[in-house]
Coordinates of C-alpha atoms and ligand atoms in Angstrom, one line a residue:
M10 CA -161.2 -27.9 58.6
I11 CA -163.5 -26.4 60.9
K12 CA -162.2 -26.4 64.5
S13 CA -164.1 -25.9 67.7
L14 CA -163.2 -22.2 68.9
R15 CA -160.6 -21.7 71.4
G16 CA -161.2 -22.6 74.9
M17 CA -163.9 -24.8 74.1
N18 CA -163.7 -28.5 74.6
D19 CA -165.3 -31.7 73.5
I20 CA -166.0 -34.3 76.3
L21 CA -166.1 -37.8 74.8
S22 CA -164.8 -41.4 75.6
E23 CA -162.9 -41.6 78.7
D24 CA -163.1 -38.0 79.5
Y25 CA -166.9 -38.6 79.5
E26 CA -166.5 -41.4 82.2
R27 CA -164.8 -39.3 84.4
F28 CA -167.2 -36.5 83.6
T29 CA -170.1 -38.6 84.8
Y30 CA -168.6 -40.5 87.4
F31 CA -167.9 -36.9 89.0
I32 CA -171.8 -35.8 88.1
N33 CA -172.9 -39.1 89.9
I34 CA -170.9 -38.6 93.1
A35 CA -171.6 -34.8 93.5
T36 CA -175.4 -35.3 93.0
D37 CA -175.1 -38.5 95.0
V38 CA -173.8 -36.0 97.8
A39 CA -176.4 -33.4 97.2
Q40 CA -179.2 -35.1 97.6
K41 CA -178.1 -37.1 100.8
Y42 CA -177.7 -33.3 101.9
G43 CA -181.4 -32.4 101.1
F44 CA -180.9 -30.7 97.9
H45 CA -183.0 -30.6 94.6
F46 CA -181.9 -30.4 91.3
I47 CA -182.4 -27.1 89.1
E48 CA -182.0 -26.2 85.6
T49 CA -181.9 -22.3 84.3
P50 CA -181.5 -21.3 80.9
L51 CA -178.0 -20.5 79.2
L52 CA -178.9 -17.4 78.1
E53 CA -180.0 -14.6 80.6
E54 CA -180.7 -10.9 80.1
T55 CA -177.2 -8.9 80.8
A56 CA -178.8 -7.1 83.5
L57 CA -178.9 -10.1 85.6
F58 CA -175.3 -10.4 85.8
K59 CA -174.5 -6.8 85.8
R60 CA -176.4 -6.3 89.2
S61 CA -175.5 -9.5 90.8
V62 CA -172.0 -10.8 89.9
G63 CA -171.2 -6.8 89.6
E64 CA -170.1 -4.3 86.9
S65 CA -166.7 -3.9 88.5
S66 CA -165.9 -7.7 88.3
D67 CA -163.5 -9.1 85.5
I68 CA -166.7 -11.5 84.6
V69 CA -168.9 -8.7 84.0
G70 CA -166.4 -6.2 83.1
K71 CA -164.4 -8.0 80.6
E72 CA -165.4 -11.7 80.1
M73 CA -169.2 -12.0 79.4
Y74 CA -170.2 -13.4 76.0
Q75 CA -172.6 -10.4 75.2
F76 CA -175.0 -10.0 72.3
T77 CA -178.1 -8.5 71.2
D78 CA -180.5 -11.0 69.9
K79 CA -182.8 -11.0 66.8
G80 CA -185.4 -9.3 69.3
E81 CA -183.1 -6.4 70.3
N82 CA -182.7 -8.1 73.8
D83 CA -179.2 -7.5 75.7
V84 CA -178.5 -11.0 76.4
C85 CA -175.4 -13.0 77.7
L86 CA -174.1 -16.4 77.6
R87 CA -174.5 -17.3 81.6
P88 CA -170.8 -16.8 83.2
E89 CA -171.8 -18.4 86.7
G90 CA -174.8 -20.3 87.8
T91 CA -175.7 -18.3 91.1
A92 CA -177.4 -15.3 89.4
G93 CA -179.9 -17.5 87.3
V94 CA -180.7 -19.5 90.1
V95 CA -181.7 -16.6 92.4
R96 CA -183.7 -15.4 89.4
A97 CA -185.7 -18.6 89.4
F98 CA -186.2 -18.8 92.5
I99 CA -187.7 -14.9 92.9
E100 CA -189.5 -15.5 89.6
K101 CA -191.3 -18.7 91.1
K102 CA -192.3 -16.4 94.2
L103 CA -190.2 -18.9 96.5
D104 CA -189.0 -15.7 98.1
K105 CA -192.7 -14.6 99.4
A106 CA -193.4 -18.5 100.1
G107 CA -190.8 -18.4 102.9
G108 CA -189.3 -21.6 104.2
I109 CA -185.8 -23.3 103.2
H110 CA -185.1 -24.1 99.7
R111 CA -182.0 -25.7 98.3
F112 CA -181.0 -26.5 94.9
F113 CA -178.3 -28.0 92.7
Y114 CA -177.3 -27.7 89.3
H115 CA -174.4 -28.5 86.9
G116 CA -173.8 -27.3 83.3
S117 CA -171.6 -25.3 80.7
M118 CA -170.8 -21.4 82.1
F119 CA -169.1 -19.3 79.6
R120 CA -166.3 -16.6 80.3
Y121 CA -163.9 -14.9 77.5
E122 CA -161.0 -15.4 79.8
R123 CA -157.3 -16.1 77.7
P124 CA -157.5 -19.8 77.5
Q125 CA -154.9 -21.6 79.4
K126 CA -154.5 -24.8 81.2
G127 CA -157.7 -25.3 83.3
R128 CA -158.9 -22.0 82.0
L129 CA -161.6 -22.6 79.5
R130 CA -164.3 -20.3 77.7
Q131 CA -166.6 -22.9 78.0
F132 CA -166.5 -24.9 81.4
H133 CA -168.7 -26.7 83.3
Q134 CA -169.6 -26.1 87.1
F135 CA -171.3 -28.2 89.8
G136 CA -172.8 -25.8 92.1
V137 CA -175.3 -25.7 95.4
E138 CA -177.5 -22.6 96.4
S139 CA -179.2 -22.9 99.4
F140 CA -182.2 -20.2 100.3
G141 CA -183.6 -19.1 103.7
V142 CA -181.0 -20.2 106.3
D143 CA -179.7 -17.5 108.2
S144 CA -177.2 -19.7 110.3
V145 CA -173.5 -20.4 109.8
Y146 CA -174.4 -24.1 110.7
E147 CA -175.4 -23.8 106.9
D148 CA -171.9 -22.2 105.9
A149 CA -170.4 -24.9 107.6
T150 CA -172.4 -27.7 106.1
M151 CA -171.8 -26.1 102.5
I152 CA -168.0 -26.7 103.3
M153 CA -168.7 -30.1 104.4
M154 CA -170.8 -31.0 101.5
S155 CA -167.9 -29.8 99.1
A156 CA -165.2 -31.4 101.1
D157 CA -167.3 -34.7 101.0
I158 CA -167.6 -34.8 96.9
L159 CA -163.8 -34.0 96.8
K160 CA -162.8 -36.7 99.2
R161 CA -165.5 -39.4 97.7
C162 CA -163.3 -38.2 94.2
G163 CA -160.4 -39.2 96.0
I164 CA -159.4 -35.5 95.9
G165 CA -156.7 -33.9 98.0
Y166 CA -157.2 -30.1 98.5
R167 CA -156.5 -27.0 100.8
L168 CA -159.2 -24.7 102.0
Q169 CA -158.7 -21.2 102.5
L170 CA -161.3 -19.6 104.3
N171 CA -162.1 -15.9 105.2
S172 CA -165.0 -13.7 106.3
L173 CA -166.1 -10.8 104.0
G174 CA -168.1 -8.8 106.9
D175 CA -171.6 -7.3 106.2
S176 CA -173.0 -4.0 105.8
N177 CA -172.4 -3.4 109.4
C178 CA -168.6 -3.5 109.2
M179 CA -167.6 -3.8 105.5
P180 CA -168.0 0.3 105.3
Q181 CA -166.0 1.4 108.0
Y182 CA -163.1 -1.2 106.8
R183 CA -163.7 0.2 103.0
D184 CA -163.0 3.6 104.2
S185 CA -159.8 2.7 106.0
L186 CA -158.5 0.2 103.0
I187 CA -159.1 3.3 100.3
S188 CA -157.2 5.4 103.0
Y189 CA -154.4 2.7 102.6
I190 CA -154.7 2.5 98.9
E191 CA -154.5 6.1 98.3
S192 CA -151.3 6.2 100.6
V193 CA -149.4 3.4 98.1
E194 CA -151.2 4.7 94.7
D195 CA -148.3 5.8 93.0
E196 CA -146.9 2.1 93.0
I197 CA -149.7 0.2 92.5
C198 CA -150.8 -1.1 89.0
E199 CA -153.5 0.4 87.2
D200 CA -156.2 -2.1 87.6
C201 CA -155.7 -1.5 91.3
V202 CA -156.2 2.1 90.9
R203 CA -159.4 1.8 88.8
R204 CA -160.5 -1.0 91.6
K205 CA -160.1 1.7 94.1
T206 CA -163.2 3.5 93.0
T207 CA -165.0 0.6 91.5
N208 CA -164.6 -2.0 94.3
P209 CA -161.5 -1.4 96.5
I210 CA -161.7 -5.1 98.4
R211 CA -160.5 -6.5 94.9
V212 CA -157.1 -5.0 95.3
L213 CA -156.4 -7.6 97.9
D214 CA -156.3 -10.4 95.3
C215 CA -154.4 -8.5 92.6
K216 CA -151.9 -10.7 91.0
N217 CA -149.2 -8.1 90.5
E218 CA -146.4 -9.1 92.7
K219 CA -145.4 -5.6 93.6
C220 CA -149.1 -4.8 94.6
Q221 CA -149.1 -8.1 96.8
A222 CA -146.3 -6.9 98.8
L223 CA -147.6 -3.3 99.4
Y224 CA -151.3 -4.8 100.6
E225 CA -149.0 -7.1 103.4
K226 CA -149.3 -3.8 105.1
A227 CA -152.9 -2.9 104.7
P228 CA -155.6 -3.2 107.2
K229 CA -156.9 -6.5 107.4
L230 CA -160.7 -7.0 107.1
I231 CA -160.9 -10.0 109.5
N232 CA -159.8 -7.5 112.2
S233 CA -162.1 -5.1 111.6
L234 CA -165.5 -7.4 111.9
C235 CA -168.6 -6.5 113.8
D236 CA -169.3 -8.6 116.7
S237 CA -171.9 -10.8 114.9
C238 CA -169.7 -11.2 112.1
E239 CA -166.9 -12.2 114.6
S240 CA -168.9 -14.6 116.3
D241 CA -170.4 -16.2 113.2
F242 CA -166.7 -16.6 112.2
T243 CA -165.8 -17.9 115.2
K244 CA -168.5 -20.5 115.0
L245 CA -167.7 -21.6 111.5
K246 CA -164.1 -22.6 112.5
K247 CA -165.4 -24.4 115.3
I248 CA -167.8 -26.6 113.7
L249 CA -164.9 -27.2 111.1
D250 CA -162.9 -28.2 113.8
D251 CA -165.1 -30.5 115.4
N252 CA -165.6 -32.1 112.4
E253 CA -162.0 -32.5 111.2
I254 CA -162.3 -30.1 108.3
A255 CA -158.7 -28.5 108.1
Y256 CA -158.7 -25.0 106.8
E257 CA -156.3 -22.0 106.6
I258 CA -157.2 -18.2 107.3
D259 CA -156.6 -16.2 104.1
T260 CA -157.4 -12.6 104.9
N261 CA -157.0 -11.7 101.2
L262 CA -159.5 -14.3 99.8
V263 CA -162.2 -11.7 98.6
R264 CA -163.5 -13.8 95.4
G265 CA -164.2 -12.2 92.0
L266 CA -167.9 -11.9 92.4
D267 CA -169.4 -8.7 94.1
Y268 CA -172.3 -10.5 95.9
Y269 CA -170.7 -12.1 99.0
S270 CA -170.7 -11.0 102.5
K271 CA -169.4 -12.7 105.7
T272 CA -168.4 -16.4 105.0
A273 CA -165.9 -16.9 101.8
F274 CA -164.3 -19.9 101.0
E275 CA -162.3 -21.5 98.1
F276 CA -160.7 -25.0 97.6
V277 CA -157.5 -25.1 95.9
S278 CA -155.3 -27.9 94.6
D279 CA -151.6 -28.2 94.6
N280 CA -151.5 -30.5 91.6
I281 CA -153.0 -29.0 88.9
G282 CA -150.9 -25.7 87.8
S283 CA -151.7 -22.2 88.2
Q284 CA -155.4 -22.2 88.0
S285 CA -155.6 -23.9 91.5
A286 CA -159.0 -23.4 92.3
I287 CA -161.1 -26.0 92.2
A288 CA -164.2 -24.7 94.0
G289 CA -165.3 -21.2 95.7
G290 CA -168.3 -20.2 97.2
G291 CA -169.8 -18.1 100.5
R292 CA -172.8 -16.2 101.5
Y293 CA -174.7 -13.8 99.9
D294 CA -177.5 -12.6 102.1
K295 CA -178.3 -9.5 99.9
L296 CA -178.7 -10.7 96.5
V297 CA -182.3 -11.9 96.6
E298 CA -183.0 -8.2 97.8
F299 CA -180.8 -6.6 95.4
L300 CA -182.3 -8.5 92.5
D301 CA -186.1 -7.4 93.9
G302 CA -187.1 -10.1 95.7
R303 CA -188.1 -10.4 99.5
P304 CA -184.8 -10.4 101.6
T305 CA -183.6 -13.8 102.0
P306 CA -180.6 -15.4 103.3
A307 CA -178.7 -17.4 101.1
V308 CA -175.2 -19.4 100.5
G309 CA -173.6 -21.7 98.1
F310 CA -170.6 -22.9 96.1
A311 CA -169.6 -24.3 92.7
M312 CA -166.9 -26.4 91.5
G313 CA -165.0 -26.2 88.5
I314 CA -165.3 -29.9 86.7
E315 CA -162.7 -29.7 84.2
R316 CA -160.2 -29.0 87.0
L317 CA -161.8 -31.3 88.6
M318 CA -161.5 -34.2 86.1
E319 CA -157.5 -34.0 86.1
L320 CA -157.4 -35.0 89.8
I321 CA -160.2 -37.5 90.1
V322 CA -159.1 -41.2 91.3
M323 CA -161.4 -43.4 89.1
P324 CA -162.0 -46.7 90.5
E325 CA -160.5 -50.1 88.5
N326 CA -162.5 -50.1 85.4
K327 CA -164.5 -53.3 85.7
R328 CA -165.5 -55.6 83.0
D329 CA -169.3 -55.4 82.5
G330 CA -172.1 -56.7 80.4
Y331 CA -172.3 -59.2 77.7
Y332 CA -170.2 -59.1 73.9
I333 CA -172.5 -61.5 71.6
G334 CA -170.9 -62.4 68.1
A335 CA -172.1 -64.1 65.0
M336 CA -170.1 -66.7 63.3
D337 CA -171.6 -66.8 60.2
E338 CA -174.2 -64.1 58.3
E339 CA -176.9 -66.4 59.0
S340 CA -176.8 -66.0 62.7
I341 CA -176.6 -62.0 62.6
D342 CA -180.5 -61.7 62.9
L343 CA -180.5 -64.1 66.0
V344 CA -177.6 -62.0 67.8
I345 CA -179.8 -59.0 67.2
S346 CA -183.0 -60.6 68.5
L347 CA -180.7 -61.9 71.8
A348 CA -179.2 -58.7 72.6
Q349 CA -182.3 -56.7 72.2
R350 CA -183.9 -58.8 74.6
K351 CA -181.1 -58.8 77.2
R352 CA -180.8 -55.1 76.8
Q353 CA -183.5 -54.7 78.7
T354 CA -181.4 -55.4 82.0
D355 CA -177.8 -55.6 81.0
K356 CA -175.4 -53.7 78.7
V357 CA -174.7 -55.5 75.4
I358 CA -172.1 -54.8 72.6
I359 CA -172.8 -56.6 69.2
D360 CA -171.1 -56.7 65.9
Y361 CA -173.0 -56.8 62.9
K362 CA -170.4 -58.7 60.7
A363 CA -170.0 -62.3 61.4
K364 CA -166.2 -63.1 62.3
N365 CA -164.2 -65.9 63.9
F366 CA -163.6 -66.7 67.5
K367 CA -160.1 -64.5 67.8
N368 CA -161.7 -61.4 66.3
H369 CA -164.6 -61.6 68.4
I370 CA -162.7 -62.2 71.2
K371 CA -160.5 -58.9 70.6
G372 CA -163.7 -57.2 70.3
A373 CA -165.0 -58.1 73.8
D374 CA -161.7 -57.3 75.0
K375 CA -162.0 -53.8 73.7
A376 CA -165.4 -53.5 75.1
N377 CA -164.6 -54.8 78.2
T378 CA -167.2 -56.9 78.7
K379 CA -167.7 -59.7 81.5
Y380 CA -169.1 -62.3 79.5
F381 CA -169.0 -63.5 75.7
I382 CA -171.1 -65.5 73.4
L383 CA -170.7 -66.7 70.1
I384 CA -173.7 -67.8 67.9
G385 CA -173.2 -70.0 64.8
S386 CA -175.2 -73.2 63.1
N387 CA -174.6 -75.4 66.3
E388 CA -176.2 -72.9 68.8
I389 CA -179.2 -72.5 66.0
E390 CA -179.5 -75.9 65.9
S391 CA -179.3 -77.3 69.3
G392 CA -181.4 -74.0 70.6
T393 CA -178.5 -73.5 73.5
I394 CA -176.0 -70.9 74.1
T395 CA -172.6 -71.1 75.9
I396 CA -171.7 -68.2 78.1
K397 CA -168.3 -67.7 78.7
N398 CA -167.0 -65.6 81.7
L399 CA -164.1 -63.4 80.8
E400 CA -163.1 -62.9 84.4
D401 CA -162.8 -66.4 86.0
K402 CA -163.0 -68.2 82.5
T403 CA -166.0 -70.3 83.6
E404 CA -168.5 -71.5 81.4
Q405 CA -172.3 -72.0 81.1
T406 CA -174.8 -73.2 78.8
L407 CA -178.3 -72.1 78.7
N408 CA -181.5 -72.8 76.7
M409 CA -181.7 -69.9 74.6
K410 CA -185.2 -68.8 75.6
D411 CA -183.9 -68.8 79.4
F412 CA -181.0 -66.3 78.4
Ligands
HAM29 P1 -166.1 -18.8 90.8 O1 -165.0 -19.1 92.0 O2 -165.9 -17.8 89.8 O3 -167.6 -19.0 91.9 O4 -166.2 -20.4 90.0 C1 -166.3 -21.7 91.0 C2 -165.3 -22.3 90.3 O5 -165.3 -22.4 88.6 C3 -164.0 -22.3 90.2 O6 -163.1 -22.4 91.4 C4 -163.2 -23.0 89.1 O7 -162.7 -24.3 89.6 C5 -164.4 -22.8 87.9 N1 -164.2 -22.0 87.0 C6 -164.3 -20.7 87.2 N2 -163.7 -20.3 85.7 C7 -163.3 -21.4 85.2 C8 -162.8 -21.2 83.7 N3 -162.6 -20.3 82.9 N4 -162.2 -22.4 83.5 C9 -162.6 -23.5 84.2 N5 -162.9 -23.7 85.4 C10 -163.1 -22.6 85.8 C11 -168.6 -19.0 90.7 O8 -168.9 -18.9 90.1 C12 -169.8 -19.1 92.4 N6 -171.4 -18.7 91.3 C13 -169.9 -19.7 93.0 C14 -171.0 -19.8 94.1 C15 -172.1 -20.1 93.8 N7 -171.2 -19.0 95.0 C16 -172.2 -19.1 95.9 N8 -172.9 -19.9 95.1

């Protein structure tokens, strides 16, 4: 038997209901904040991710589904959504047009990670990207928007916040961090030794406990921010306080992608095991320019839908629509015609087989319909139908043509 690939799941039935429930809420929230849908291809040139997510990141270094296509192009299944949206933004010359452009998207992402609970090789993200706003109010808005989505889905969270500085303050901090790493180089893991040269700040979120203990004494980026980053971060915290969004400052939050500067944030859940990050994002003011666009400030976030699906509190599954059943073979054609007409406005479930009352009622309960109609020789003769309300058990008889 052929099975699905490791870390790649089917989404059907009840899971699909949760999935669409989430997408509908997230879409509604994004539209309320003035964002527009964007769809970008699943496959992009590998160079796009190398240049944006960064060669030193685990995503690009270890996890890409990269291959050469039949036209000898070096391509890759997207590991995340931001890079493709930025490429589209530049390709459509929206950077040259100027102004504010806000997008949301959802779809599959691919990372060749070791699969475990909450960690898939094909997973789904809902993400948003905002271009053209150089104001920390937009960063706060992103965070409030994520919080709104989580709240409407009944999901509790902790919000972790950090500032990664900018090109003014980051280089100095980098130097002091490298000096510190060198002072403990004999004791840290191999990955951290490599990170020292590729992207030193990534050592701060190393999962090795011994490394973590050593980095407790490392210089903190938050203490090295320049005036502008410092005042933006203070303002961001004030806006969140004013709007009653609780947060924790996590000075080790550096995010796994290289394009961030200034605001970085992550939403985590304590109820889904070790893969606890349910959403993450931040500001990436240099990325558009880095991908050959006109310099454009930008900020965004993405949520991991599979992780959220475990946490969503679904509303009570209400009975909805009609079940129409035939009592005998001769009535089936009429059932089909009635269903066809009613489906223009309502959900209608039918069975192509003639059955007795008891078996049809079972079918209506399984389909969770609100109304129940049986068609047999009596109904055909009288030209009427009786609609049974399965919730309050009332009945109503109608002329068939008025149905
Ligand atoms: P990210 O933190 O790499 O950010 O991913 C966002 C979310 O995707 C994570 O918080 C997590 O919930 C989910 N996720 C990541 N990897 C997996 C996996 N292997 N299995 C299941 N879920 C996963 C980004 O991707 C950035 N593009 C976010 C962003 C948008 N920053 C600015 N704009």
